[in-house]
Coordinates of N, CA and C in Angstrom, one line a residue:
M26 N 60.1 7.0 -1.0 CA 59.6 8.2 -1.7 C 59.9 9.4 -0.7
L27 N 59.5 10.5 -1.1 CA 59.7 11.7 -0.2 C 58.7 11.7 0.9
D28 N 59.1 12.4 2.0 CA 58.2 12.5 3.2 C 56.9 13.2 3.0
R29 N 56.9 14.3 2.1 CA 55.7 15.0 2.0 C 54.6 14.1 1.4
P30 N 53.4 14.1 2.0 CA 52.4 13.2 1.5 C 51.6 13.7 0.3
I31 N 50.9 12.8 -0.3 CA 49.9 13.1 -1.3 C 48.6 13.3 -0.6
L32 N 47.9 14.4 -0.8 CA 46.6 14.6 -0.1 C 45.5 14.2 -1.0
V33 N 44.7 13.3 -0.6 CA 43.6 12.8 -1.3 C 42.3 13.4 -0.8
V34 N 41.5 14.1 -1.6 CA 40.4 14.8 -1.2 C 39.1 14.3 -1.9
D35 N 38.2 13.6 -1.2 CA 37.0 13.1 -1.8 C 36.0 12.9 -0.7
D36 N 34.7 13.1 -1.0 CA 33.7 13.0 0.1 C 33.2 11.6 0.2
D37 N 33.5 10.7 -0.7 CA 33.1 9.3 -0.7 C 34.2 8.5 0.1
P38 N 33.8 8.0 1.3 CA 34.8 7.4 2.2 C 35.4 6.1 1.5
T39 N 34.6 5.4 0.7 CA 35.2 4.2 0.0 C 36.2 4.6 -1.0
I40 N 36.0 5.6 -1.8 CA 37.0 6.1 -2.7 C 38.2 6.6 -2.0
L41 N 38.0 7.4 -1.0 CA 39.1 7.9 -0.2 C 40.0 6.8 0.4
A42 N 39.4 5.8 1.0 CA 40.1 4.7 1.6 C 40.8 3.9 0.5
T43 N 40.2 3.6 -0.6 CA 40.8 2.8 -1.7 C 42.0 3.5 -2.3
I44 N 41.9 4.8 -2.6 CA 43.0 5.6 -3.1 C 44.1 5.6 -2.1
A45 N 43.8 5.9 -0.9 CA 44.9 6.0 0.1 C 45.6 4.7 0.3
E46 N 44.9 3.6 0.3 CA 45.5 2.3 0.4 C 46.4 2.0 -0.9
L47 N 45.9 2.3 -2.0 CA 46.6 2.1 -3.3 C 47.9 2.9 -3.3
L48 N 47.9 4.1 -2.9 CA 49.1 5.0 -2.9 C 50.1 4.5 -1.8
D49 N 49.5 4.1 -0.7 CA 50.4 3.6 0.4 C 51.1 2.3 0.0
L50 N 50.4 1.4 -0.7 CA 51.1 0.2 -1.3 C 52.2 0.5 -2.3
E51 N 52.0 1.7 -2.9 CA 53.0 2.1 -3.9 C 54.2 2.8 -3.2
G52 N 54.1 3.0 -1.9 CA 55.2 3.6 -1.2 C 55.1 5.1 -0.9
Y53 N 53.9 5.7 -1.2 CA 53.7 7.1 -1.0 C 53.1 7.4 0.4
A54 N 53.6 8.4 1.0 CA 52.9 8.9 2.2 C 51.6 9.5 1.8
V55 N 50.5 9.3 2.6 CA 49.2 9.8 2.2 C 48.5 10.5 3.3
A56 N 47.8 11.5 3.0 CA 46.9 12.2 3.9 C 45.6 12.3 3.2
T57 N 44.5 12.4 4.0 CA 43.2 12.4 3.4 C 42.3 13.5 4.0
A58 N 41.4 14.0 3.2 CA 40.4 15.0 3.6 C 39.1 14.7 2.9
A59 N 37.9 14.8 3.7 CA 36.6 14.5 3.2 C 36.0 15.6 2.4
N60 N 36.6 16.8 2.4 CA 36.0 17.9 1.6 C 37.1 19.0 1.5
G61 N 36.8 20.0 0.7 CA 37.8 21.1 0.4 C 38.2 21.9 1.7
A62 N 37.3 22.0 2.6 CA 37.6 22.8 3.8 C 38.6 22.0 4.7
E63 N 38.4 20.7 4.8 CA 39.4 19.9 5.5 C 40.8 20.0 4.8
A64 N 40.7 19.9 3.5 CA 41.9 19.9 2.7 C 42.7 21.2 2.9
L65 N 41.9 22.3 2.9 CA 42.5 23.6 3.0 C 43.2 23.8 4.4
E66 N 42.6 23.3 5.4 CA 43.2 23.3 6.7 C 44.5 22.5 6.7
Y67 N 44.5 21.4 6.0 CA 45.7 20.6 5.9 C 46.8 21.4 5.2
V68 N 46.5 22.0 4.1 CA 47.4 22.8 3.3 C 48.0 23.9 4.1
R69 N 47.2 24.5 4.9 CA 47.7 25.6 5.7 C 48.7 25.1 6.8
R70 N 48.6 23.9 7.2 CA 49.5 23.3 8.2 C 50.8 22.7 7.6
D71 N 50.6 22.1 6.4 CA 51.6 21.3 5.8 C 51.5 21.4 4.3
S72 N 52.5 21.1 3.6 CA 52.5 21.3 2.1 C 52.6 19.9 1.5
P73 N 51.5 19.4 0.9 CA 51.5 18.1 0.3 C 52.3 18.2 -1.0
R74 N 52.8 17.0 -1.4 CA 53.5 16.9 -2.7 C 52.5 17.1 -3.9
L75 N 51.3 16.6 -3.7 CA 50.3 16.5 -4.7 C 48.9 16.5 -4.1
V76 N 47.9 17.0 -4.7 CA 46.6 16.9 -4.2 C 45.7 16.2 -5.3
L77 N 45.1 15.1 -4.9 CA 44.2 14.4 -5.8 C 42.8 14.9 -5.3
L78 N 42.1 15.7 -6.2 CA 41.0 16.5 -5.8 C 39.7 16.1 -6.5
D79 N 38.7 15.7 -5.8 CA 37.4 15.5 -6.3 C 36.8 16.9 -6.4
M80 N 35.9 17.1 -7.4 CA 35.4 18.5 -7.6 C 34.0 18.7 -7.0
R81 N 33.2 17.7 -6.9 CA 31.8 17.9 -6.4 C 31.8 17.3 -5.0
M82 N 31.9 18.2 -4.0 CA 31.9 17.8 -2.6 C 31.0 18.8 -1.8
P83 N 30.5 18.3 -0.7 CA 29.8 19.3 0.2 C 30.8 20.1 1.0
V84 N 30.4 21.1 1.7 CA 31.1 22.0 2.5 C 32.0 22.9 1.7
M85 N 32.9 22.4 0.9 CA 33.7 23.2 0.0 C 34.1 22.3 -1.2
D86 N 33.7 22.7 -2.4 CA 33.9 21.9 -3.5 C 35.4 22.2 -4.1
G87 N 35.7 21.5 -5.1 CA 37.1 21.6 -5.7 C 37.4 22.9 -6.2
W88 N 36.5 23.6 -6.8 CA 36.7 25.0 -7.3 C 37.0 25.9 -6.2
A89 N 36.2 25.9 -5.1 CA 36.4 26.8 -4.0 C 37.7 26.5 -3.3
F90 N 38.1 25.2 -3.2 CA 39.4 24.8 -2.6 C 40.5 25.4 -3.5
A91 N 40.5 25.2 -4.8 CA 41.6 25.7 -5.6 C 41.7 27.2 -5.6
R92 N 40.5 27.9 -5.5 CA 40.5 29.4 -5.4 C 41.2 29.8 -4.1
A93 N 40.8 29.2 -3.0 CA 41.3 29.5 -1.7 C 42.8 29.3 -1.6
V94 N 43.3 28.2 -2.2 CA 44.7 27.9 -2.2 C 45.4 29.0 -2.9
K95 N 45.0 29.3 -4.1 CA 45.6 30.4 -4.9 C 45.6 31.7 -4.1
E96 N 44.5 32.1 -3.6 CA 44.4 33.3 -2.8 C 45.3 33.3 -1.6
G97 N 45.5 32.2 -1.0 CA 46.4 32.0 0.1 C 47.9 32.0 -0.3
G98 N 48.2 32.1 -1.5 CA 49.6 32.1 -2.0 C 50.2 30.7 -2.0
H99 N 49.5 29.7 -1.9 CA 50.0 28.3 -1.9 C 50.1 27.9 -3.4
R100 N 51.2 27.2 -3.7 CA 51.3 26.6 -5.0 C 51.3 25.1 -4.9
L101 N 50.3 24.4 -5.5 CA 50.2 23.0 -5.3 C 50.1 22.3 -6.7
R102 N 50.5 21.1 -6.7 CA 50.2 20.3 -7.9 C 48.9 19.6 -7.6
I103 N 48.0 19.7 -8.6 CA 46.6 19.2 -8.4 C 46.3 18.2 -9.6
V104 N 45.7 17.1 -9.2 CA 45.1 16.2 -10.2 C 43.6 16.2 -9.9
V105 N 42.8 16.5 -10.8 CA 41.3 16.4 -10.7 C 40.9 15.0 -10.8
M106 N 40.0 14.5 -9.9 CA 39.3 13.2 -10.0 C 37.8 13.4 -10.1
T107 N 37.2 13.0 -11.2 CA 35.8 13.2 -11.3 C 35.2 12.2 -12.3
A108 N 33.9 11.9 -12.2 CA 33.2 11.1 -13.1 C 32.6 11.9 -14.2
A109 N 32.6 13.2 -14.1 CA 32.0 14.1 -15.1 C 32.7 14.1 -16.4
H110 N 32.0 14.2 -17.5 CA 32.6 14.3 -18.8 C 33.4 15.6 -19.0
D111 N 33.2 16.6 -18.1 CA 33.9 17.9 -18.2 C 35.2 17.9 -17.5
A112 N 35.7 16.7 -17.2 CA 37.0 16.6 -16.4 C 38.1 17.4 -17.0
P113 N 38.4 17.4 -18.3 CA 39.5 18.2 -18.9 C 39.3 19.7 -18.7
R114 N 38.1 20.1 -18.9 CA 37.8 21.6 -18.7 C 37.9 22.0 -17.2
W115 N 37.4 21.1 -16.3 CA 37.5 21.4 -14.9 C 38.9 21.5 -14.5
A116 N 39.7 20.6 -15.0 CA 41.2 20.5 -14.6 C 41.8 21.8 -15.0
R117 N 41.5 22.3 -16.2 CA 42.1 23.6 -16.7 C 41.6 24.8 -15.8
E118 N 40.3 24.7 -15.4 CA 39.7 25.8 -14.6 C 40.5 26.0 -13.3
V119 N 40.9 24.9 -12.7 CA 41.6 25.0 -11.4 C 43.1 24.9 -11.5
G120 N 43.6 24.9 -12.7 CA 45.1 24.9 -12.9 C 45.7 23.5 -12.6
A121 N 45.0 22.5 -12.8 CA 45.5 21.1 -12.4 C 46.4 20.7 -13.5
R122 N 47.4 19.8 -13.1 CA 48.3 19.2 -14.0 C 47.7 18.1 -14.8
A123 N 46.7 17.5 -14.3 CA 46.0 16.4 -15.0 C 44.7 16.1 -14.4
H124 N 44.0 15.1 -15.0 CA 42.8 14.6 -14.5 C 42.7 13.1 -14.6
V125 N 41.9 12.5 -13.8 CA 41.7 11.1 -13.9 C 40.2 10.9 -13.8
S126 N 39.6 10.1 -14.7 CA 38.2 9.9 -14.7 C 37.8 8.7 -13.8
K127 N 36.8 9.0 -13.0 CA 36.2 7.9 -12.2 C 35.2 7.1 -13.0
P128 N 35.1 5.9 -12.9 CA 36.0 5.0 -12.2 C 37.3 4.8 -13.0
F129 N 38.4 4.6 -12.3 CA 39.7 4.5 -12.9 C 40.3 3.1 -12.5
E130 N 41.2 2.7 -13.3 CA 42.0 1.5 -13.0 C 43.2 2.0 -12.1
A131 N 43.7 1.1 -11.2 CA 44.8 1.4 -10.3 C 46.0 1.8 -11.1
D132 N 46.3 1.1 -12.2 CA 47.6 1.5 -12.9 C 47.4 2.9 -13.6
E133 N 46.2 3.2 -14.0 CA 45.9 4.5 -14.6 C 46.2 5.6 -13.5
L134 N 45.6 5.4 -12.3 CA 45.8 6.4 -11.2 C 47.3 6.6 -10.9
I135 N 48.0 5.5 -10.7 CA 49.4 5.6 -10.4 C 50.2 6.3 -11.5
A136 N 49.9 5.9 -12.7 CA 50.6 6.6 -13.9 C 50.4 8.1 -13.9
T137 N 49.1 8.5 -13.6 CA 48.8 9.9 -13.5 C 49.5 10.6 -12.4
V138 N 49.5 10.0 -11.2 CA 50.2 10.5 -10.1 C 51.7 10.7 -10.4
E139 N 52.3 9.7 -11.0 CA 53.8 9.7 -11.3 C 54.0 10.8 -12.3
S140 N 53.2 11.0 -13.3 CA 53.3 12.0 -14.3 C 53.2 13.4 -13.7
A141 N 52.2 13.5 -12.8 CA 52.0 14.8 -12.2 C 53.1 15.2 -11.2
L142 N 53.8 14.3 -10.7 CA 54.9 14.5 -9.8 C 56.2 14.8 -10.5
A143 N 56.3 14.4 -11.8 CA 57.5 14.6 -12.6 C 57.6 16.1 -13.0
G144 N 58.7 16.6 -13.3 CA 58.9 17.9 -13.7 C 59.3 18.9 -12.6
S145 N 59.1 20.2 -12.9 CA 59.6 21.2 -11.9 C 58.7 21.2 -10.7
D146 N 59.3 21.5 -9.6 CA 58.6 21.6 -8.3 C 57.7 22.9 -8.3
C147 N 56.6 22.8 -7.5 CA 55.8 23.9 -7.2 C 56.4 24.7 -6.1

């Protein structure tokens, strides 16, 4: 796959590690962040292919992260990950390409990632 990693952002270390391992097994380069502030620092240094973004996190939540990215002039492909029933609306609010509901099946996550990566580049 391409060198640019997929950035996984989640405050739950178990979810973070599970998704990172799953993506790694599928051949994707992966970077991780435990909150939006860490993710924003990463985006400022490097440009990920895709961001898998939890919405409810301490320090900086998904909405603040998406707003800061936009204000910084960065264009990112985002997939929202949440257990909330408002996932489709939240995805629209942050301009995400898609959403995946927690808990998710591995094949569902991979299909969502592949779909989000397809199409025109950011």
